Coordinates of C-alpha atoms in Angstrom, one line a residue:
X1 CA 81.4 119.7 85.1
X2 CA 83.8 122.0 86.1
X3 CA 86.1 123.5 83.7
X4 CA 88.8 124.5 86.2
X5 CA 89.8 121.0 87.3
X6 CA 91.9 118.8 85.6
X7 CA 90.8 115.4 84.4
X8 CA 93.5 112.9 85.0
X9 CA 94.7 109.8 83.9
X10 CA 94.1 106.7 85.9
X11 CA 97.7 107.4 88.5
X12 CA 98.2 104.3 87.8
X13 CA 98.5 103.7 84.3
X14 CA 100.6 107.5 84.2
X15 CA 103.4 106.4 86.1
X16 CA 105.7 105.8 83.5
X17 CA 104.7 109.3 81.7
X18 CA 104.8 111.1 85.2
X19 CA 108.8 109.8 85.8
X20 CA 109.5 110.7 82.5
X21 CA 108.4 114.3 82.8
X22 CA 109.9 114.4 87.0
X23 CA 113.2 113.8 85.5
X24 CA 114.3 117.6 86.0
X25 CA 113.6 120.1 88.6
X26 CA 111.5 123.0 87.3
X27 CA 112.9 126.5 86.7
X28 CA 113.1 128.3 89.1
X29 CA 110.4 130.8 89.1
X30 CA 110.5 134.9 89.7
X31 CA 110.1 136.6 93.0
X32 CA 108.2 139.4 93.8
X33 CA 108.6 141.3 96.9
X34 CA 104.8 141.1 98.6
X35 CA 102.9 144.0 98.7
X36 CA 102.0 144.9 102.4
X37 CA 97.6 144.8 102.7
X38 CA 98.1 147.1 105.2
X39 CA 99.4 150.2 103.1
X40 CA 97.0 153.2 103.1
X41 CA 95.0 153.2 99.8
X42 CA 94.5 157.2 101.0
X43 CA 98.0 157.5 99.4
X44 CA 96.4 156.0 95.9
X45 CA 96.8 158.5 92.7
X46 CA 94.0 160.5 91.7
X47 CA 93.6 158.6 88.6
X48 CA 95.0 155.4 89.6
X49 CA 93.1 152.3 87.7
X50 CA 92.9 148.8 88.5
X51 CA 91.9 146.7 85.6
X52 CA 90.6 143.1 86.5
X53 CA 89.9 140.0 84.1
X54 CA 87.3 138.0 84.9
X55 CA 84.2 135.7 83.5
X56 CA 80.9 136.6 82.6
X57 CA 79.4 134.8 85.7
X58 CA 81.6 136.4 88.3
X59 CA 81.5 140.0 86.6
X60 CA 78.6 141.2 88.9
X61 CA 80.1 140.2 92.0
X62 CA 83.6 141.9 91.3
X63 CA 81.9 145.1 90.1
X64 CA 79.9 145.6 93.6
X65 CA 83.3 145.1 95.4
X66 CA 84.8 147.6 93.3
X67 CA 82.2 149.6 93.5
X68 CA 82.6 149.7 97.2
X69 CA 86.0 150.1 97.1
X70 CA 86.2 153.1 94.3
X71 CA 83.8 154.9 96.5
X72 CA 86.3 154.4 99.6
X73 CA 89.8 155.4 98.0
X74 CA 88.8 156.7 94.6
X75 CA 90.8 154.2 92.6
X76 CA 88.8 152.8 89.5
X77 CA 88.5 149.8 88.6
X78 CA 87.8 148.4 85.5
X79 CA 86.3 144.9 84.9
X80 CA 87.6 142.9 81.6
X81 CA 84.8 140.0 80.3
X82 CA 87.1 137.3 79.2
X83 CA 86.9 133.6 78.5
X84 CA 88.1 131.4 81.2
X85 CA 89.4 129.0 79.2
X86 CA 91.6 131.6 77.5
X87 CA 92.5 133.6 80.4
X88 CA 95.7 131.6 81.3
X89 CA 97.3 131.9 77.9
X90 CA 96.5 135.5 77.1
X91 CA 97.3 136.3 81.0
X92 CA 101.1 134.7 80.6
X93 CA 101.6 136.0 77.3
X94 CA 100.3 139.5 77.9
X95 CA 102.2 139.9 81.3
X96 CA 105.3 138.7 79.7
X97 CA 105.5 141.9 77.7
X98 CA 104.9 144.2 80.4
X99 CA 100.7 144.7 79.3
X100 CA 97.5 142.4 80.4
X101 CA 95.9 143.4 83.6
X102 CA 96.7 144.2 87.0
X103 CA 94.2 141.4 88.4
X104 CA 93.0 138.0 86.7
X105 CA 91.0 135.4 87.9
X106 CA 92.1 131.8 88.1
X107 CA 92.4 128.4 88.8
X108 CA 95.1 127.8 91.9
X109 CA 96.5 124.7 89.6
X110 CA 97.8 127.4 87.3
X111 CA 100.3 128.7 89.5
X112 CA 103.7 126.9 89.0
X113 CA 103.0 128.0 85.5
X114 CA 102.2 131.7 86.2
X115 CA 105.3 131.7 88.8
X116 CA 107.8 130.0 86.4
X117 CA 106.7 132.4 83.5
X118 CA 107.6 135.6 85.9
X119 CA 103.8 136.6 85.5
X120 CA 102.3 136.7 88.9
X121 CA 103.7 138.7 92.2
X122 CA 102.8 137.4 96.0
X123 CA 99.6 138.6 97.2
X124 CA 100.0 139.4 101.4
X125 CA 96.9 138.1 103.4
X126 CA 99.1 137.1 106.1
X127 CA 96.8 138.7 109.0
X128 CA 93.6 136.9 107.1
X129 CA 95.2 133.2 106.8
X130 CA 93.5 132.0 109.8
X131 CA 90.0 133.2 108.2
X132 CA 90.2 130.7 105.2
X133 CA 90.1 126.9 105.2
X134 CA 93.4 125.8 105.5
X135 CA 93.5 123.8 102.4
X136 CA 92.8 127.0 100.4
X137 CA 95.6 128.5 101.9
X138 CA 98.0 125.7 100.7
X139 CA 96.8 125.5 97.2
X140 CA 97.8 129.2 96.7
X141 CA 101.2 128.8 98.7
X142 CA 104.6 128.4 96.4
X143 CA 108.1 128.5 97.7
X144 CA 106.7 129.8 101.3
X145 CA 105.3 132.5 99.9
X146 CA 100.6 132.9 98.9
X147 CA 100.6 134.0 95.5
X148 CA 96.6 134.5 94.8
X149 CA 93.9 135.3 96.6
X150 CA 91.6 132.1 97.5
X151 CA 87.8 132.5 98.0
X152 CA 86.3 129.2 96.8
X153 CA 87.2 125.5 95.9
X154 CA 85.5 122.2 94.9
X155 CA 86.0 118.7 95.4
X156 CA 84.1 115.6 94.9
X157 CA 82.3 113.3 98.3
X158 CA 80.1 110.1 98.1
X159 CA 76.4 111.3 97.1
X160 CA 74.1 108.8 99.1
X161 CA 70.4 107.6 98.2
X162 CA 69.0 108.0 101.3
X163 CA 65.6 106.1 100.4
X164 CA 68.0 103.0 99.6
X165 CA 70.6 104.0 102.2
X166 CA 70.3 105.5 105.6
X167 CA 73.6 105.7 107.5
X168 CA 76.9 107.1 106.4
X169 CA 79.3 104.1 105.3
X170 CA 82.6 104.0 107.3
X171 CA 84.5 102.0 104.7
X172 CA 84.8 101.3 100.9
X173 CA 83.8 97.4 101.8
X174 CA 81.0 98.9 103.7
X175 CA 79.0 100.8 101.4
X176 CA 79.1 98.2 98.4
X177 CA 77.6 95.8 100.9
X178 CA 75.4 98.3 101.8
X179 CA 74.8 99.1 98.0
X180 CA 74.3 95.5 97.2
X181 CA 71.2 94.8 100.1
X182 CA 69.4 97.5 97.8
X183 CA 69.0 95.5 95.4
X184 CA 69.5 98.2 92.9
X185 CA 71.3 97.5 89.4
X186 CA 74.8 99.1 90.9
X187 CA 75.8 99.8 94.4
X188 CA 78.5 102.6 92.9
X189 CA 78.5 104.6 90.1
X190 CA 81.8 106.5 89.4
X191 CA 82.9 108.2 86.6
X192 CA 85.6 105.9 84.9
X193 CA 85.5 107.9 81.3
X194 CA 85.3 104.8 79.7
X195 CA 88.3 102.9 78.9
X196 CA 90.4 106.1 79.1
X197 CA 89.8 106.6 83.1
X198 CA 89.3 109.6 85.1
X199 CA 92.0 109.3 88.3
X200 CA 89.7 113.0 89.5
X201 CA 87.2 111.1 90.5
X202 CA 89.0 108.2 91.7
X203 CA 91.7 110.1 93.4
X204 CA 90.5 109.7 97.1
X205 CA 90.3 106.3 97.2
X206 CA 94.3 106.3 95.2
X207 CA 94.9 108.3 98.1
X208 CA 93.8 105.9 100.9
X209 CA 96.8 103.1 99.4
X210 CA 99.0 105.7 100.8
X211 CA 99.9 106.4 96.9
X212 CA 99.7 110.3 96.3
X213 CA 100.8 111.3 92.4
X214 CA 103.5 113.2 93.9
X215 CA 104.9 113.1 97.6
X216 CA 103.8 116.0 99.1
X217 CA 106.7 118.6 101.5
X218 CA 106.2 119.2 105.0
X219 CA 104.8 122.8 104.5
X220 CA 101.6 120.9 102.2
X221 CA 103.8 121.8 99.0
X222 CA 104.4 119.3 96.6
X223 CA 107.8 117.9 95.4
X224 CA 108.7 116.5 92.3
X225 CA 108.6 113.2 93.4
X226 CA 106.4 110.4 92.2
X227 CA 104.1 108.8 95.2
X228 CA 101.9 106.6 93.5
X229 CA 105.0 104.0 92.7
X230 CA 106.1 101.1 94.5
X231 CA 104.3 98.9 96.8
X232 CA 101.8 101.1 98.1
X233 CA 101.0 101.8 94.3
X234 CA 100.9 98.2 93.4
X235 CA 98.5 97.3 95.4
X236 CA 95.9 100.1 94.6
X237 CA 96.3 98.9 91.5
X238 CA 95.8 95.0 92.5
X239 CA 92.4 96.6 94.1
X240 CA 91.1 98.6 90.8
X241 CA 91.9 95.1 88.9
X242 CA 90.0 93.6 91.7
X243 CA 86.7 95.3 91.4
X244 CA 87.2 95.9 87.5
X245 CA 85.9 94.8 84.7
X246 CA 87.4 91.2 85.1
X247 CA 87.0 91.3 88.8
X248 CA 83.8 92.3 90.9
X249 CA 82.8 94.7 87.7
X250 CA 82.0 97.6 90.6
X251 CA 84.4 99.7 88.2
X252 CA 82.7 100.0 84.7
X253 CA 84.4 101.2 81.3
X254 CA 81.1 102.0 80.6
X255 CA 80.5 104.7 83.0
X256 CA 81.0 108.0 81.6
X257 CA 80.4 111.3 83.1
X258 CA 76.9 111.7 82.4
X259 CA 76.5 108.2 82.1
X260 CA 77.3 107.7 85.7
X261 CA 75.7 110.6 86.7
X262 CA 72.2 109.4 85.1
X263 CA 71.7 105.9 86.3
X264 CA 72.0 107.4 89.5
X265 CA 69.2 110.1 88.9
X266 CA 67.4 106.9 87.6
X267 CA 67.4 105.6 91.1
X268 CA 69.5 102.3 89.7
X269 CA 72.5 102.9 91.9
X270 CA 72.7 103.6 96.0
X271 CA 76.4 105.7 95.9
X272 CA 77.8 108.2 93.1
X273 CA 81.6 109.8 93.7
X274 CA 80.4 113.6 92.2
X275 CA 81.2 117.0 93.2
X276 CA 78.7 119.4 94.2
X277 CA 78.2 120.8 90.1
X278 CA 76.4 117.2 89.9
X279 CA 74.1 117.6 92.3
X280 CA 71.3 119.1 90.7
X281 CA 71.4 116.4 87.6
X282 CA 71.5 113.7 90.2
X283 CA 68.4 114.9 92.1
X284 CA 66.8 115.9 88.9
X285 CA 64.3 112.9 89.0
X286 CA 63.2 113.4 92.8
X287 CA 66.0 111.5 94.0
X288 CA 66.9 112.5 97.7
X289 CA 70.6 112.2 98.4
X290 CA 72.8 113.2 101.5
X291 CA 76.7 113.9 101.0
X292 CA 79.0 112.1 103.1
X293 CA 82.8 111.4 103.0
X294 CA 84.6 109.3 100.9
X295 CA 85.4 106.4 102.7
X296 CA 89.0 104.9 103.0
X297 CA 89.6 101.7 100.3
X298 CA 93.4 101.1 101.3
X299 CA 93.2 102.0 105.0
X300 CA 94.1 105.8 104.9
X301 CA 92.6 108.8 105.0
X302 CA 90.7 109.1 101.4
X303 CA 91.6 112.1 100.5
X304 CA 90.4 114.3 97.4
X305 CA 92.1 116.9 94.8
X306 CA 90.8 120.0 95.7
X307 CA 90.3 123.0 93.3
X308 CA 90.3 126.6 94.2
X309 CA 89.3 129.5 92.5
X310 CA 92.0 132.3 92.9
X311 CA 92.8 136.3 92.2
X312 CA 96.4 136.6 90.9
X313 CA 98.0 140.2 90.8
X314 CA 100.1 140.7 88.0
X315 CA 103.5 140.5 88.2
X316 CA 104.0 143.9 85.7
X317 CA 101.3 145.8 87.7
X318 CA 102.0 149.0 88.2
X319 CA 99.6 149.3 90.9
X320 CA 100.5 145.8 92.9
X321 CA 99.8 148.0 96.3
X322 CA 96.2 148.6 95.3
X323 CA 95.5 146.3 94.3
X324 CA 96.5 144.0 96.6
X325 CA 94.3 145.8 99.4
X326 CA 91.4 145.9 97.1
X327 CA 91.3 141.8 97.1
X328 CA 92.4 141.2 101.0
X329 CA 90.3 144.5 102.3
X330 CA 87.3 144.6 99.8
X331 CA 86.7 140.6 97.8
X332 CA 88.1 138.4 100.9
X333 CA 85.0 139.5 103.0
X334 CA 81.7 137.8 103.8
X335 CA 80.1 141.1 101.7
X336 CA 82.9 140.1 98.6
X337 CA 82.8 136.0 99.0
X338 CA 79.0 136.0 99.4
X339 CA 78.4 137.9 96.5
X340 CA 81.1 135.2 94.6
X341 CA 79.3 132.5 96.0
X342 CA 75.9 134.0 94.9
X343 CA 77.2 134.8 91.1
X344 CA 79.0 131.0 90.7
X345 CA 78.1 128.4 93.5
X346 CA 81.0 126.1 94.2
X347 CA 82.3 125.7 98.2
X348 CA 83.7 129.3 100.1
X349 CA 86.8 129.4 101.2
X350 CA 86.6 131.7 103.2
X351 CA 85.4 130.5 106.9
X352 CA 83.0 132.9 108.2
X353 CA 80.9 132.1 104.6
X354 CA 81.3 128.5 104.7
X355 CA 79.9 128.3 108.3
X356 CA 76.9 130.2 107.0
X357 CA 76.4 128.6 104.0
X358 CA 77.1 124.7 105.7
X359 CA 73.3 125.3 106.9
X360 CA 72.9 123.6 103.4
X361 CA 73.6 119.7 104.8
X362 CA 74.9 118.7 101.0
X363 CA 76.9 121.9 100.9
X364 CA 78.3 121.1 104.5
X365 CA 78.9 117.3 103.3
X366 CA 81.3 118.8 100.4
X367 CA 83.4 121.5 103.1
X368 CA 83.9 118.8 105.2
X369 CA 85.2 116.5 102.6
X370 CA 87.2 119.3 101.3
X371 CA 88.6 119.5 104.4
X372 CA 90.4 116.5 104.2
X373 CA 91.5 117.2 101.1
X374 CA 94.6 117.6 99.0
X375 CA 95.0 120.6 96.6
X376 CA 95.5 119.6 93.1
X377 CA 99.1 120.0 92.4
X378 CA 100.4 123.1 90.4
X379 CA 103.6 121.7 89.4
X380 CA 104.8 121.3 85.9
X381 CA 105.1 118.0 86.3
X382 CA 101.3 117.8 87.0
X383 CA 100.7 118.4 83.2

């Protein structure tokens, strides 16, 4: 399972915590003038150093674009192993006193942290927006302006039997009928975390009562206000009673993560809700699956949280220029994003890689679901 995503309370059962913590506006964060991706690195100091954080499994890929790009303008560029689960912490604390690096990698859900805290300057890919998936594009956008450079996300689809299953359910009604003429032990397996609820997995279908955790701006940015409330909310919550444990029992406390996962590997179930991270656990018996969209519970669009993995530029940089024409000229390319997506598989963001990489049906079955998908919000309210 992913470590950049956020597991979430059932939205729900959080509603009185979530109006609690909307009952301010954030503060408002710092603003860095953008750097312009189209300034001359040829005007870069002779001894001018980038210094990037980023994970063991990524490492190789960065390297080979700075490689590329040291051997183009002379700027090193030195690569900085760190923990992922540490990098936020250290990345906000070190910036804040004027040291930490000039580049980090990153989760797109830590930005209204990184922008409150004054830690993270706009990155300009403004001639390049069009080349990434649009929801990408929104997940690294704050206050009108793309802080982070996005190259990959993840989001979770229906994962289909297809020797119990052969056609694509249009509806939520629709594939536990379908799941029931297997004749299998369960027509869905989702991960509910036992009694403690996972609202990640079960967010598309929260999503298609019209009852988003927070209402969302015109521009795809979110507000502070709480969606999931009132009638639209009450009745997605009629329906997970419905099919709960003292309704249809579709939706089982004892479905955990792995738990889940397994009795579909098993072959006992005909649907799983997963992400593409599951895939190879739930075809690790010889079970032959397709990925198709969510369908809609509630009547709307069932629409996902979508994760993307991001390149923030420090805020304290001393270098912001660089290196924000190292990430839009030399990582946001098919050369720089293949090599990503080759070091750490999750779902390119970039288009021109997606395309190619879509040859892969189940891979094309997750970019299309993350399509129609919302990105995780980076509020503070979110946590």
């Amino acid at each position: 399972m992913r470590t950049s995503r956020t597991l979430l309370v059932p939205a729900i059962l959080a509603v009185g915590a979530l109006l609690a913590a909307c009952s301010g506006d954030p503060a408002p964060g710092t603003t860095t003038p953008a750097p312009s991706a189209s300034t001359p690195t040829s005007a870069a100091p002779v001894d001018a150093t980038l210094t990037v954080w980023v994970d063991e499994n990524r490492k190789p890929a960065v390297e080979s674009a700075a490689k590329a790009y040291t051997d183009a303008t002379g700027v090193k560029i030195e690569t900085v192993v760190k923990n992922f689960e540490d990098i936020r912490a250290d990345f906000i604390a070190q910036v804040g006193t004027g040291e930490g690096p000039d580049i980090t990698i990153g989760a797109h859900d830590w930005l209204g942290a990184l922008v409150e805290n004054g830690v993270v300057a706009p990155v300009d890919f403004a001639d390049k927006k069009g080349d990434f998936i649009g929801v990408a594009v929104d997940a690294v956008t704050w206050d009108g302006q793309t802080y982070g450079l996005p190259y990959a996300m993840e989001t979770v689809a229906v994962v289909r039997n297809t020797e119990l299953v052969d056609s694509t359910p249009t509806t939520f009604d629709e594939m536990i009928a379908k799941g029931r003429e297997a004749k299998v032990t369960y027509p869905l397996t989702i991960n509910t975390n036992g009694t403690t609820g996972d609202g990640y997995t079960y967010y598309a279908l929260q999503t298609s009562f019209g009852a988003p955790v927070f209402v969302q701006n015109d521009d795809g940015s979110y507000s502070t206000k709480v969606g999931m409330g009132g009638e639209n909310g009450a009745k997605f919550a009629e329906w997970l009673g419905a099919n709960g444990m003292a309704g249809d029992k579709i939706f089982s406390t004892d479905f955990t993560y792995d738990v889940a996962n397994q009795e579909f590997a098993d072959g006992k179930a005909a649907y799983t809700i997963a992400g593409p991270w599951a895939i190879a656990t739930l075809t690790g018996n010889g079970v032959k699956v397709a990925v198709d969209p969510i369908p809609s519970a509630g009547g709307e669009t069932a629409a996902p949280f979508v994760g993307v993995q991001t390149f923030y530029v420090s805020s304290a940089s001393k270098n912001a220029i660089l290196a924000n024409d190292f990430l839009v000229n030399y990582v946001a390319t098919d050369e720089g994003v293949t090599a990503l997506q080759e070091a750490d598989p999750r779902l390119p963001a970039l288009r021109v890689v997606a395309d190619r990489y879509a040859s892969d049906a189940n891979i094309a079955g997750f970019l299309a679901q993350a399509e129609v998908g919302v990105p995780m919000p980076a509020i503070a309210e979110m946590g």
